[in-house]
Coordinates of C-alpha atoms and ligand atoms in Angstrom, one line a residue:
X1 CA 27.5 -35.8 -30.3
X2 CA 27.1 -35.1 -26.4
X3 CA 23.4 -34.7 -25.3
X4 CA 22.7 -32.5 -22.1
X5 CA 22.2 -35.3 -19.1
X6 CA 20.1 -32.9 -17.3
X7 CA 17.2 -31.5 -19.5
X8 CA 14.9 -28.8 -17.3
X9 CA 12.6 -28.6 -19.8
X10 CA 11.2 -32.0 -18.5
X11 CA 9.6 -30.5 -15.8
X12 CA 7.7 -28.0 -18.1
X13 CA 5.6 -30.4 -20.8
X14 CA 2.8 -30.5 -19.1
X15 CA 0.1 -27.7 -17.3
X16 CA -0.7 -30.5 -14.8
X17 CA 3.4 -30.6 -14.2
X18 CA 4.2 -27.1 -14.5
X19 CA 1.3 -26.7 -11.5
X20 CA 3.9 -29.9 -9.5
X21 CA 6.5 -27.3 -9.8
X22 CA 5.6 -24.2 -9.7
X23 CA 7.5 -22.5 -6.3
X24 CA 5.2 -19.6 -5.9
X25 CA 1.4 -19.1 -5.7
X26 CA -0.4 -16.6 -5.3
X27 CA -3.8 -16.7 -3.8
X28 CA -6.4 -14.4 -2.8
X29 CA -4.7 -14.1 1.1
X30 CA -1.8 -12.5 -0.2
X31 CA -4.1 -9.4 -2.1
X32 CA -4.8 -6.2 0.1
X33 CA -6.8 -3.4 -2.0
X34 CA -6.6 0.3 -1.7
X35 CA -9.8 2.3 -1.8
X36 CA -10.4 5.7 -2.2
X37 CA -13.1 7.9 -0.3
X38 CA -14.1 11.3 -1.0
X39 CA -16.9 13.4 0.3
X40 CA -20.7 13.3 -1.1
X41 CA -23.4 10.4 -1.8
X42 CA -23.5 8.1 -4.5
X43 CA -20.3 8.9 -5.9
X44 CA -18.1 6.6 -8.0
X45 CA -16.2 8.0 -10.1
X46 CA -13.8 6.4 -12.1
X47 CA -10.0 7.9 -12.0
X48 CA -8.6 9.0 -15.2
X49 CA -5.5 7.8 -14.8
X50 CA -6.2 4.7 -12.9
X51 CA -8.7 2.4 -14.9
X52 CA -10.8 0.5 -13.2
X53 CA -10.4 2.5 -10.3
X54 CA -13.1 4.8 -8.7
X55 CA -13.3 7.2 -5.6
X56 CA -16.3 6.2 -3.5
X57 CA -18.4 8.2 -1.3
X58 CA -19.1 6.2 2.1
X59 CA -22.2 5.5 1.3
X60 CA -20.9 3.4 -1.5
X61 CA -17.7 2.0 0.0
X62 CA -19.8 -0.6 2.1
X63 CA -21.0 -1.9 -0.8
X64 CA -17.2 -2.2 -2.7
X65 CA -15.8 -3.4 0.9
X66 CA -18.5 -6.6 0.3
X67 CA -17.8 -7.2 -3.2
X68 CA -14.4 -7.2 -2.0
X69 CA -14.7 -9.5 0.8
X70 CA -17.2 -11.9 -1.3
X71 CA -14.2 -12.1 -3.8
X72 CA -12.3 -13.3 -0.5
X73 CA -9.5 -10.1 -0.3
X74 CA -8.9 -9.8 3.5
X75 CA -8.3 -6.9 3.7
X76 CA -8.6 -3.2 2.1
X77 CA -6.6 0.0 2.7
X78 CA -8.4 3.1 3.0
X79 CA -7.3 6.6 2.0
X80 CA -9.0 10.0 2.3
X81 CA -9.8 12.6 0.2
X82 CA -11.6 15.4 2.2
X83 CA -13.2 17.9 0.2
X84 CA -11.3 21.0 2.4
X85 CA -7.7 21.0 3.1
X86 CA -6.2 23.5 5.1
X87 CA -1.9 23.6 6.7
X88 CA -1.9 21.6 9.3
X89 CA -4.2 18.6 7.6
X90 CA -6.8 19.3 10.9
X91 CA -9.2 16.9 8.5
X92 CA -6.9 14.1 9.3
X93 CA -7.7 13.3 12.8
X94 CA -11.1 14.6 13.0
X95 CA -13.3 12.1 14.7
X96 CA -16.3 12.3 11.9
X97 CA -13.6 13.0 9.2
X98 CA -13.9 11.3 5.9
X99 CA -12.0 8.1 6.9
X100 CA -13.5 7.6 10.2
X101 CA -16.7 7.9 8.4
X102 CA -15.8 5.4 6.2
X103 CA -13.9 3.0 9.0
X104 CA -17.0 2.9 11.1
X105 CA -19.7 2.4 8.1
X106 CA -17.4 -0.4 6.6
X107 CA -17.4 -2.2 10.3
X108 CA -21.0 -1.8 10.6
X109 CA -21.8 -3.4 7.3
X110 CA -19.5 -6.0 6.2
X111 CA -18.3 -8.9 8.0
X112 CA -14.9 -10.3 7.9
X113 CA -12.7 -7.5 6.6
X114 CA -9.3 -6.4 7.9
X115 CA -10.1 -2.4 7.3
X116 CA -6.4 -1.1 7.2
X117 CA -5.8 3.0 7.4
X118 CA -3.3 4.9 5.3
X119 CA -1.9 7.3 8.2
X120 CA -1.1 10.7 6.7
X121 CA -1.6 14.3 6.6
X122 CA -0.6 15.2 2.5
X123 CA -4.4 14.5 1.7
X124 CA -5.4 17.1 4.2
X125 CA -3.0 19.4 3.8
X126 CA -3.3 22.2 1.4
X127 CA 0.1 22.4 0.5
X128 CA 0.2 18.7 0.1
X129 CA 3.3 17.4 1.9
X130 CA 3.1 14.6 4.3
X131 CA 3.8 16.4 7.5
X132 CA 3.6 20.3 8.6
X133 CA 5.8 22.8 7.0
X134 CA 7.5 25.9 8.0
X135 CA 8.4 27.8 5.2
X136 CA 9.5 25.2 2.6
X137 CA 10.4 22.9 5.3
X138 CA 8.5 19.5 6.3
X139 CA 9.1 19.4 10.5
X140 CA 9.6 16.1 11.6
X141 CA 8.6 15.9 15.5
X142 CA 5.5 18.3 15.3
X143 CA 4.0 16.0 12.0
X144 CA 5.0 13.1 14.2
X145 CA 2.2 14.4 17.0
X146 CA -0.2 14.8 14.7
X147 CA 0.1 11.5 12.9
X148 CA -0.2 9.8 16.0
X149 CA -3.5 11.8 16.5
X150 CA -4.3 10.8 13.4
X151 CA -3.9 6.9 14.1
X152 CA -5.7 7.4 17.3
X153 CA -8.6 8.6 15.7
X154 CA -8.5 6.1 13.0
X155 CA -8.8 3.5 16.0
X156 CA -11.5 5.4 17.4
X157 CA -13.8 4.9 14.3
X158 CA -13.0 1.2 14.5
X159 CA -9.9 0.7 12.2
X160 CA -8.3 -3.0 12.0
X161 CA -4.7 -1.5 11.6
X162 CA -3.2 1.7 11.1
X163 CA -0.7 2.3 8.4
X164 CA 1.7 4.9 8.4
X165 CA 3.2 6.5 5.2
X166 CA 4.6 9.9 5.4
X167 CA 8.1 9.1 6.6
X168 CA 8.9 10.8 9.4
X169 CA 11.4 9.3 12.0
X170 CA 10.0 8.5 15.1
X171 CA 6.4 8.0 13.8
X172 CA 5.6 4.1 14.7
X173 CA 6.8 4.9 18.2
X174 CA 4.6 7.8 18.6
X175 CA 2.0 6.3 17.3
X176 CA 2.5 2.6 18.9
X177 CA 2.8 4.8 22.6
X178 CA -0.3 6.7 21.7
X179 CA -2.7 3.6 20.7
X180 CA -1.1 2.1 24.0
X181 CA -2.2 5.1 26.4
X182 CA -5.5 5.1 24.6
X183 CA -6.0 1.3 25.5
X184 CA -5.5 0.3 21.8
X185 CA -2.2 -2.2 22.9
X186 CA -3.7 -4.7 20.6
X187 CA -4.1 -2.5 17.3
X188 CA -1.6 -4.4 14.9
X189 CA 1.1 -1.3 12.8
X190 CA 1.5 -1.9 9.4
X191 CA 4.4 0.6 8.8
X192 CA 5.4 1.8 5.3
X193 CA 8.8 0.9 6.3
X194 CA 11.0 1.7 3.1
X195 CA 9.6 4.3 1.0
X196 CA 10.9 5.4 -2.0
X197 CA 10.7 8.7 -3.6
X198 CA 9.3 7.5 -6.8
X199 CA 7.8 8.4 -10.2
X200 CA 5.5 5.3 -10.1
X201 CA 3.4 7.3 -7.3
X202 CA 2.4 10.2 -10.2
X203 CA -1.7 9.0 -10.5
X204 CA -2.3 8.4 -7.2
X205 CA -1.7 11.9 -6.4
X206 CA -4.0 12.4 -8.9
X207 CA -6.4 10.2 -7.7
X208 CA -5.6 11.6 -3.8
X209 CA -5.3 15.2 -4.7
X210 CA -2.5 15.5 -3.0
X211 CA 0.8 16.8 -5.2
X212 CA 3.0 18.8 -3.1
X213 CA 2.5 22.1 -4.1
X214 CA 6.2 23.1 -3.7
X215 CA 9.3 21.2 -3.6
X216 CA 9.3 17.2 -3.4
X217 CA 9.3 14.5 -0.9
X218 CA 12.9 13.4 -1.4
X219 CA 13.3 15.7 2.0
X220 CA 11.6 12.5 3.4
X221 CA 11.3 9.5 1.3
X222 CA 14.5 7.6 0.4
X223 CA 16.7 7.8 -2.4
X224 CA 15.8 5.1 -5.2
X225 CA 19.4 4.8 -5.4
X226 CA 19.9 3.2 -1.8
X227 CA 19.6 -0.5 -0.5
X228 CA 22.0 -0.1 3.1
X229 CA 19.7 2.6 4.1
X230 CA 16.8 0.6 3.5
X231 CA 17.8 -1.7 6.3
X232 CA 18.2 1.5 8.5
X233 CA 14.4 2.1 8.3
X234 CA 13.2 -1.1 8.2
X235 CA 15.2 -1.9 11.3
X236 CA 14.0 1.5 12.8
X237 CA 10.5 0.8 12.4
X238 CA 10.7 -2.9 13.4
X239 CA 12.7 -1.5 16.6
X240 CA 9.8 0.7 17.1
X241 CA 6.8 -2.1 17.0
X242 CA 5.8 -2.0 13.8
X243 CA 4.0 -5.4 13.5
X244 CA 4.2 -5.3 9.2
X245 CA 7.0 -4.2 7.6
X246 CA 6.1 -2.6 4.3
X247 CA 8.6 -1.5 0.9
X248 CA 7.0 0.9 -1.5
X249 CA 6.9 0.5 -4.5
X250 CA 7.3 -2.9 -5.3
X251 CA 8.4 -3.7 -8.7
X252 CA 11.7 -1.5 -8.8
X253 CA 12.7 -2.6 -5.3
X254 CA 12.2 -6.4 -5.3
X255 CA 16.0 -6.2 -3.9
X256 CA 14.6 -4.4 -0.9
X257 CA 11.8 -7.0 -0.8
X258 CA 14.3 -9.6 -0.5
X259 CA 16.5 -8.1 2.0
X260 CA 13.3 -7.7 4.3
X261 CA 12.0 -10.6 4.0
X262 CA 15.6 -12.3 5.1
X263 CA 15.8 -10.3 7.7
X264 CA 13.2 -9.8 9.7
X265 CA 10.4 -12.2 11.1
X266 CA 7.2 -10.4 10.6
X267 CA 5.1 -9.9 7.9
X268 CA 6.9 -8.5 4.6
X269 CA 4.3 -6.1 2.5
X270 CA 4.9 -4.5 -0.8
X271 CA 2.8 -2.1 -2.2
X272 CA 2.4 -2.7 -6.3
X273 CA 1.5 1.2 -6.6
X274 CA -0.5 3.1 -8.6
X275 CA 2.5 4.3 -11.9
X276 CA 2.7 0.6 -11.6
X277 CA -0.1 -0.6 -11.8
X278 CA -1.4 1.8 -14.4
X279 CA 1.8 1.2 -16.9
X280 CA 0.0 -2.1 -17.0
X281 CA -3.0 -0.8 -18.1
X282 CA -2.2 1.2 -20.8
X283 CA 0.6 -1.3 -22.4
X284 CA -2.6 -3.4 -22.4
X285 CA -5.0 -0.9 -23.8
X286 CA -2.7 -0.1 -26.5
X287 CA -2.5 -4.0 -27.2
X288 CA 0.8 -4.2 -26.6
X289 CA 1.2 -6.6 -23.8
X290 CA -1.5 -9.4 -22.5
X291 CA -2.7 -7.0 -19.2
X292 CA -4.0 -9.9 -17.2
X293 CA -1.0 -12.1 -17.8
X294 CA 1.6 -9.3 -17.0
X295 CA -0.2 -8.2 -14.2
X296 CA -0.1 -11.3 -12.8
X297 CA 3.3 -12.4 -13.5
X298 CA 4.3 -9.0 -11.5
X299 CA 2.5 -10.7 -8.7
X300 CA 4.3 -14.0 -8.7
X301 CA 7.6 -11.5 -9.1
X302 CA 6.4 -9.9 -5.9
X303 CA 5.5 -12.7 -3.8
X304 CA 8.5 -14.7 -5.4
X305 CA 10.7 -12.0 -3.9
X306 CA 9.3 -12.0 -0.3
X307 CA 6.2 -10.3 -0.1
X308 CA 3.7 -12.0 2.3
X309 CA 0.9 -9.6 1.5
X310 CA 0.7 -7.3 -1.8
X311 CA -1.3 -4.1 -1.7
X312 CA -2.4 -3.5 -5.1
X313 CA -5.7 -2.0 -7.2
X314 CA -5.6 -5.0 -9.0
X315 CA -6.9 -7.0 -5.9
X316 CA -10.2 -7.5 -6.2
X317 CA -9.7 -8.3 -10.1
X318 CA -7.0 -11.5 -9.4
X319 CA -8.9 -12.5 -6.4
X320 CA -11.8 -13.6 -9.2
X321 CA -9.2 -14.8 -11.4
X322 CA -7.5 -17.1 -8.0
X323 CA -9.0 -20.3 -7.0
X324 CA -8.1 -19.4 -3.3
Ligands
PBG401 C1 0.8 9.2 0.8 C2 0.8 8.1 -0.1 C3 1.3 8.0 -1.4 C4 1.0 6.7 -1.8 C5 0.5 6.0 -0.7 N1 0.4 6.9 0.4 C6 1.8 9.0 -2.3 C7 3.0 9.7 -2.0 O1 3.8 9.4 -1.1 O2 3.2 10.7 -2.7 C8 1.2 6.2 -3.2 C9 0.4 5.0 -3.6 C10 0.4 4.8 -5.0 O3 1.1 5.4 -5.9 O4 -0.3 3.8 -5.4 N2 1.5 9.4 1.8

C-alpha cells in the first residue's frame, strides 16, 4: 500500500489553521457601494428587482452615506436618476442636478467618505443610450464633450472622484484635460476601463431607468467574447490618466481581472453588478443556495483574482459581517 507523502488536507483541520492559510481576505477597504438618487423627499424605495436595495432622495442619502461610513465602506458610488430626461441628457451636467445635489449634501454631512460619481448621460437621456445619437447612431466625440461637462460639474458639487462609464473613446482624456483647465489636477479618475456588454446589467436599468429605447450598447461596450481587446482599453484609458482601472462585470470576467491586475500598476476595480448580485438573492430566497456564504465566496473570487477595490450593493451588508 503507498500512502500520499504530501497530504493538503493537513492544512485545513482546523478554523484557527484554515485562518494561517487562507491567501485572500477581504475586509471592509476593499467594499465600494453604489447608491441610487432620484428626485423628491423622504423617498426610499426599495427596487423590485434588487433586494435590499432602495433609491434615495437626497434628503435621505446623508443618512445611508453615514450608516455606510459607520460600517467603515470608504467609499460609495453615486448614480442619478432625474425625474425629466430629454436627448442630449442636459440633466447630467446641470450644476443643481440630482447628483450634484446629492455630492454636495453628502460632503456637508458625513465625514470620511470617498463620494465617487458614475459619469454618464443614459440616465438623462430619454432615449437612454450612453452618449448622443443621431438617428440610431451613438456619436462618439460630441458625447465625449458632454461627459467631460458632466465630470466637471460633478467636481464642482464636491465629488471625491469621477467615474466614467459610457464607453466612448477618448473620454478619460477629455475629461482628465477638462478637470485640469478647471483647476481640478488633483481629482483622482476611476475609469470603467473594460466594459462588457452584458446581461448581468438587466435590474440596474431598472433600478436607473435607463434601457435603451432602441438598439443595444454592443455599438459601444465590448464583446463578452474578447480578452486581447480588453487590454486595448485598459491600456487606452491608463494611457489617458485614468488613475483606477475598472472591469465590469466581475464574475464572468475574472480573466480580465487577472490580466489587469498583471499588467498595470494602479488600482484594479471590478464592479460585482447588479444581474449578479441579484442571481444571488433569489437562489437564496428560493433556499437554494446559503446567500451570505455565496456572496461572499464571490468576493474572495474577486479579490482572489486581482481586484483591489469591489463595487458591489452588497457592501454595506459584508462590511458588518468583516472584522476590518
Ligand atoms: C451606465 C451604467 C450601467 C451600469 C453602471 N453604469 C448600465 C449599463 O451600462 O447599461 C450597470 C451596473 C449594474 O448592473 O449594477 N452607464
Amino acid at each position: 500500500m503507498s500512502f500520499p507523502r504530501d497530504r493538503l488536507r493537513r492544512l485545513r483541520g482546523s478554523e484557527t489553521l484554515r485562518r494561517m492559510v487562507a491567501e485572500t481576505k477581504l475586509s471592509r477597504d476593499d467594499l465600494l457601494l453604489p447608491l441610487f438618487i432620484v428626485e423628491g423627499s423622504g423617498i426610499r424605495e426599495p427596487i423590485a428587482s434588487m433586494p435590499g436595495v432602495c433609491r434615495f432622495s437626497v434628503d435621505q442619502i446623508v443618512d445611508e452615506a453615514k450608516r455606510v461610513a459607520d460600517l467603515g465602506v470608504p467609499g460609495i458610488m453615486l448614480f442619478g436618476i432625474p425625474s425629466s430626461k430629454d436627448a442630449r441628457g442636459s440633466g447630467a451636467d446641470q450644476a443643481d442636478g440630482i447628483v450634484q445635489r446629492a455630492v454636495s449634501a453628502i460632503k456637508a454631512g458625513v465625514g470620511d467618505l470617498c463620494v465617487i460619481t458614475d459619469v454618464c448621460l443614459c440616465e438623462y437621456t430619454d432615449h437612454g443610450h450612453c452618449g448622443l445619437v443621431e438617428g440610431e447612431e451613438v456619436l462618439n466625440d460630441p458625447s465625449v464633450e458632454r461627459l467631460a461637462l458632466t465630470a466637471l460639474s460633478h467636481a464642482r458639487a464636491g465629488a471625491d472622484m469621477v467615474a466614467p462609464s459610457d464607453m466612448m473613446d477618448g473620454r478619460v482624456a477629455a475629461i482628465r484635460s477638462t478637470l485640469d483647465e478647471h483647476d481640478f489636477e488633483n481629482l483622482p479618475i476611476l475609469s470603467y476601463a473594460a466594459k462588457y456588454a452584458s446581461a448581468f446589467y438587466g435590474p440596474f436599468r431598472d433600478a436607473a431607468e435607463s434601457t435603451p429605447q432602441f438598439g443595444d450598447r454592443r455599438g459601444y461596450q465590448m464583446d463578452p467574447a474578447n480578452r486581447r481587446e480588453a487590454m486595448r482599453e485598459l491600456v487606452a484609458d491608463f494611457d489617458e490618466g485614468a488613475d483606477i482601472l475598472m472591469v465590469k462585470p466581475a464574475l464572468a470576467y475574472l480573466d480580465i481581472v487577472a490580466d489587469a491586475k498583471e499588467t498595470f500598476d494602479v488600482p484594479i476595480a471590478a464592479y460585482h453588478v447588479s444581474g449578479e448580485y441579484s442571481m444571488i438573492h433569489a437562489a437564496a430566497e428560493k433556499g437554494w443556495i446559503d446567500g451570505d456564504r455565496a456572496m461572499m465566496e464571490a468576493m474572495i473570487s474577486i479579490k482572489r483574482a486581482g481586484a483591489d477595490m469591489i463595487l458591489t450593493y452588497a457592501a454595506a451588508d459584508l462590511a458588518a459581517r468583516l472584522e476590518s
